[in-house]
């Protein structure tokens, strides 16, 4: 009888240890690294009134995971993008080179609508920086980019099965609401700003009226063999009209990447 008690205690101990180990397991992270090419249209009247069109290469790295907040309904996303563009004007007698970086850090509330369709709503901190170099300008060949904002963001996730394999479709849109942007006055040189110290009015509050921008993406995750691939289309429209300077960057990018899912303890 005593032996049976020991066996029962040992079984209960194992069950408790297993339950505790399961509770201590962390959330599943989804991380994707993607590369892509596409078309871009650029205008920056600080450099030229012309519109430049050409190609753009883009790299992105995203991590999305469920947190323990509100019983797992709060999700967190970090999203980094870096891109390089090379464009011509309409007369094909001048070129620009553009390098930009964008980093988002967002929090979302996830609401299932059906058994396989979820909507995530939230906001994100949005940091942007880079430059555009005009290859014919003499006095002011470079236009710097620096912009920080708080974005409204929404995602829709649709989980499907194709030939007994999981297919995840996602749509995401980010809309900048309120932020700060560095922008020189029209005709003002960076020498005047940084060497002489004439910085008045070069840092402006931004709203959807002064920077009407929208970043959208549509992606599909599908396993091929032992690798899950992500196919993404990005439509990125960034605009600003500040200090009598108009600028826009419109990008249509097709990307392909690898998705990795892992669990943190």
Coordinates of C-alpha atoms in Angstrom, one line a residue:
X1 CA 0.0 0.0 0.0
X2 CA 2.9 2.3 0.8
X3 CA 4.4 1.6 -2.6
X4 CA 1.2 2.6 -4.3
X5 CA 1.2 5.9 -2.3
X6 CA 4.7 6.6 -3.5
X7 CA 3.8 5.8 -7.1
X8 CA 0.8 8.1 -6.9
X9 CA 2.9 11.0 -5.4
X10 CA 5.5 10.5 -8.1
X11 CA 2.8 10.6 -10.9
X12 CA 1.3 13.8 -9.4
X13 CA 4.8 15.3 -9.2
X14 CA 5.4 14.6 -12.9
X15 CA 2.1 16.0 -13.9
X16 CA 2.7 19.2 -11.9
X17 CA 6.2 19.6 -13.3
X18 CA 4.9 19.1 -16.9
X19 CA 2.1 21.7 -16.3
X20 CA 4.6 24.2 -14.9
X21 CA 6.9 23.7 -17.8
X22 CA 4.1 24.3 -20.3
X23 CA 3.1 27.5 -18.5
X24 CA 6.7 28.7 -18.6
X25 CA 6.9 28.2 -22.3
X26 CA 7.0 31.6 -24.1
X27 CA 5.0 32.8 -27.1
X28 CA 5.6 31.7 -30.7
X29 CA 7.6 34.3 -32.7
X30 CA 7.2 34.7 -36.4
X31 CA 10.2 36.3 -38.1
X32 CA 10.5 37.0 -41.8
X33 CA 13.5 38.3 -43.8
X34 CA 12.6 39.5 -47.3
X35 CA 14.3 41.1 -50.4
X36 CA 12.6 42.7 -53.3
X37 CA 12.8 44.9 -56.4
X38 CA 10.3 47.3 -57.9
X39 CA 9.4 50.6 -59.3
X40 CA 9.7 54.0 -57.6
X41 CA 8.7 57.6 -58.4
X42 CA 10.4 60.4 -56.6
X43 CA 10.0 64.2 -56.4
X44 CA 11.8 66.6 -54.0
X45 CA 11.5 70.3 -55.0
X46 CA 14.4 71.2 -52.7
X47 CA 16.5 69.6 -55.3
X48 CA 14.5 69.9 -58.5
X49 CA 10.9 70.4 -59.6
X50 CA 11.2 67.3 -61.9
X51 CA 9.8 63.9 -61.1
X52 CA 12.3 61.1 -61.3
X53 CA 11.4 57.5 -62.0
X54 CA 13.3 54.3 -61.8
X55 CA 13.9 51.1 -59.8
X56 CA 14.2 50.4 -56.1
X57 CA 15.7 47.5 -54.1
X58 CA 14.3 46.8 -50.7
X59 CA 15.2 44.7 -47.6
X60 CA 12.9 44.0 -44.7
X61 CA 13.0 42.1 -41.4
X62 CA 9.8 41.6 -39.3
X63 CA 9.1 40.0 -36.0
X64 CA 5.5 39.4 -34.8
X65 CA 4.5 37.7 -31.6
X66 CA 1.8 37.3 -29.1
X67 CA 2.3 38.7 -25.6
X68 CA 0.8 37.6 -22.3
X69 CA -1.1 40.9 -21.9
X70 CA -4.9 40.6 -21.8
X71 CA -4.8 36.8 -22.0
X72 CA -2.8 36.9 -25.2
X73 CA -4.9 39.4 -27.1
X74 CA -2.1 41.9 -27.3
X75 CA 0.5 41.4 -30.1
X76 CA 3.8 43.1 -30.7
X77 CA 5.5 43.8 -34.0
X78 CA 8.9 45.2 -35.0
X79 CA 9.4 46.0 -38.7
X80 CA 12.6 47.3 -40.3
X81 CA 13.0 48.3 -43.9
X82 CA 16.0 49.6 -45.9
X83 CA 15.8 50.6 -49.5
X84 CA 17.9 52.0 -52.3
X85 CA 16.5 53.8 -55.4
X86 CA 18.1 54.9 -58.6
X87 CA 16.0 57.1 -60.9
X88 CA 16.1 59.3 -64.1
X89 CA 14.2 62.4 -65.0
X90 CA 11.9 62.6 -68.0
X91 CA 14.6 64.0 -70.3
X92 CA 17.0 61.2 -69.1
X93 CA 19.8 63.7 -68.6
X94 CA 20.0 63.6 -64.8
X95 CA 19.8 60.9 -62.1
X96 CA 19.2 60.6 -58.4
X97 CA 20.2 58.0 -55.8
X98 CA 18.1 57.5 -52.7
X99 CA 18.9 55.6 -49.5
X100 CA 16.2 55.3 -46.8
X101 CA 15.6 53.4 -43.6
X102 CA 12.4 52.8 -41.8
X103 CA 11.7 51.2 -38.4
X104 CA 8.3 50.5 -36.8
X105 CA 7.5 49.3 -33.3
X106 CA 3.8 48.5 -32.9
X107 CA 1.3 47.1 -30.4
X108 CA -2.0 45.5 -31.5
X109 CA -5.2 44.2 -30.1
X110 CA -6.1 41.0 -31.8
X111 CA -9.8 40.2 -32.4
X112 CA -10.9 36.9 -34.0
X113 CA -13.9 37.4 -36.3
X114 CA -14.2 33.7 -37.5
X115 CA -12.2 30.5 -36.8
X116 CA -9.6 31.5 -39.4
X117 CA -9.9 35.3 -39.8
X118 CA -8.4 37.8 -37.3
X119 CA -8.2 41.6 -37.2
X120 CA -5.4 43.3 -35.3
X121 CA -5.8 47.1 -34.5
X122 CA -3.3 49.3 -32.8
X123 CA -0.5 51.9 -33.3
X124 CA 3.1 52.0 -34.0
X125 CA 6.1 54.3 -33.5
X126 CA 7.5 55.1 -37.0
X127 CA 11.1 56.3 -37.5
X128 CA 12.5 57.3 -40.9
X129 CA 15.8 58.6 -42.1
X130 CA 18.0 58.8 -45.2
X131 CA 18.9 61.0 -48.1
X132 CA 18.5 61.7 -51.8
X133 CA 21.5 62.7 -54.0
X134 CA 21.0 64.7 -57.2
X135 CA 23.9 64.0 -59.5
X136 CA 23.7 67.4 -61.4
X137 CA 23.1 69.8 -58.6
X138 CA 26.1 71.9 -57.6
X139 CA 25.2 74.0 -54.6
X140 CA 22.6 71.7 -52.9
X141 CA 23.1 68.2 -54.3
X142 CA 21.7 66.3 -51.2
X143 CA 18.3 66.4 -49.5
X144 CA 18.3 64.8 -46.0
X145 CA 15.3 62.9 -44.7
X146 CA 14.4 62.7 -41.0
X147 CA 10.8 62.0 -39.8
X148 CA 9.3 60.4 -36.6
X149 CA 5.6 59.8 -36.2
X150 CA 2.9 57.8 -34.4
X151 CA 0.9 55.7 -36.8
X152 CA -2.5 54.1 -36.8
X153 CA -2.1 50.6 -38.0
X154 CA -4.4 47.7 -38.8
X155 CA -3.8 44.1 -39.9
X156 CA -6.0 41.3 -41.2
X157 CA -4.9 37.7 -41.0
X158 CA -6.6 34.9 -43.0
X159 CA -5.5 31.3 -42.3
X160 CA -6.3 28.8 -45.1
X161 CA -5.4 25.3 -46.2
X162 CA -4.2 24.6 -49.8
X163 CA -3.5 21.0 -50.6
X164 CA -3.4 20.2 -46.9
X165 CA -0.7 22.9 -46.3
X166 CA -1.2 26.1 -44.3
X167 CA -1.5 29.3 -46.2
X168 CA -1.5 32.6 -44.3
X169 CA -2.7 35.8 -46.0
X170 CA -2.1 39.2 -44.4
X171 CA -3.0 42.7 -45.3
X172 CA -1.5 45.6 -43.3
X173 CA -1.8 49.4 -43.5
X174 CA 0.0 52.1 -41.6
X175 CA -1.2 55.7 -41.6
X176 CA 1.0 58.4 -39.9
X177 CA -1.0 60.6 -37.6
X178 CA 1.2 62.9 -35.6
X179 CA 5.0 63.4 -35.7
X180 CA 8.0 65.7 -36.3
X181 CA 9.9 66.2 -39.5
X182 CA 13.2 67.9 -40.4
X183 CA 12.8 70.1 -43.5
X184 CA 14.9 73.1 -44.6
X185 CA 13.3 76.2 -46.0
X186 CA 13.1 76.5 -49.7
X187 CA 16.5 77.7 -51.0
X188 CA 18.2 77.3 -47.6
X189 CA 21.4 75.4 -47.7
X190 CA 22.6 72.8 -45.1
X191 CA 25.6 75.0 -44.6
X192 CA 23.3 77.7 -43.2
X193 CA 21.6 75.2 -41.0
X194 CA 24.5 73.2 -39.5
X195 CA 27.5 75.6 -39.8
X196 CA 25.9 79.0 -39.3
X197 CA 23.2 77.7 -37.0
X198 CA 20.1 79.1 -38.8
X199 CA 17.8 76.2 -37.7
X200 CA 14.6 78.2 -37.0
X201 CA 11.6 76.5 -38.5
X202 CA 13.4 73.5 -39.8
X203 CA 11.7 71.1 -37.3
X204 CA 8.0 70.9 -38.0
X205 CA 5.0 69.1 -36.4
X206 CA 3.4 66.8 -39.0
X207 CA -0.2 65.7 -39.4
X208 CA -2.1 63.8 -42.2
X209 CA -2.6 67.2 -43.9
X210 CA 1.1 68.1 -44.2
X211 CA 2.3 64.5 -44.7
X212 CA -0.5 62.5 -46.3
X213 CA 1.2 59.1 -46.4
X214 CA 0.1 55.5 -46.4
X215 CA 2.1 52.3 -46.4
X216 CA 0.3 49.0 -47.4
X217 CA 1.4 45.5 -47.8
X218 CA -0.2 42.2 -48.9
X219 CA 1.7 39.0 -48.1
X220 CA 1.2 35.2 -48.4
X221 CA 3.1 32.6 -46.3
X222 CA 3.3 29.2 -47.8
X223 CA 5.5 26.2 -47.0
X224 CA 7.5 24.7 -49.8
X225 CA 9.3 21.6 -48.6
X226 CA 10.8 22.4 -45.2
X227 CA 10.9 26.1 -45.9
X228 CA 8.1 28.6 -45.4
X229 CA 8.3 31.4 -48.0
X230 CA 6.7 34.8 -47.9
X231 CA 5.6 36.6 -51.0
X232 CA 4.9 40.3 -50.5
X233 CA 3.6 43.2 -52.5
X234 CA 4.3 46.6 -50.9
X235 CA 2.7 49.9 -52.0
X236 CA 4.4 52.7 -50.2
X237 CA 3.3 56.3 -50.6
X238 CA 5.2 58.9 -48.6
X239 CA 4.4 62.6 -49.1
X240 CA 5.1 65.9 -47.5
X241 CA 4.5 69.6 -48.1
X242 CA 6.4 71.6 -45.6
X243 CA 8.3 74.9 -45.7
X244 CA 7.2 75.4 -49.4
X245 CA 8.9 72.2 -50.3
X246 CA 7.0 69.3 -51.8
X247 CA 8.3 65.7 -51.7
X248 CA 7.0 62.3 -52.5
X249 CA 8.2 58.8 -52.9
X250 CA 5.8 56.2 -54.4
X251 CA 7.0 52.6 -54.5
X252 CA 5.6 49.4 -55.8
X253 CA 7.8 46.5 -54.6
X254 CA 7.5 42.7 -55.0
X255 CA 9.4 40.8 -52.3
X256 CA 10.2 37.2 -51.5
X257 CA 11.5 36.0 -48.1
X258 CA 11.9 33.2 -45.6
X259 CA 9.7 32.8 -42.6
X260 CA 11.0 31.3 -39.3
X261 CA 8.8 30.4 -36.3
X262 CA 10.4 29.8 -33.0
X263 CA 9.4 29.8 -29.3
X264 CA 11.2 31.7 -26.5
X265 CA 11.1 30.3 -23.0

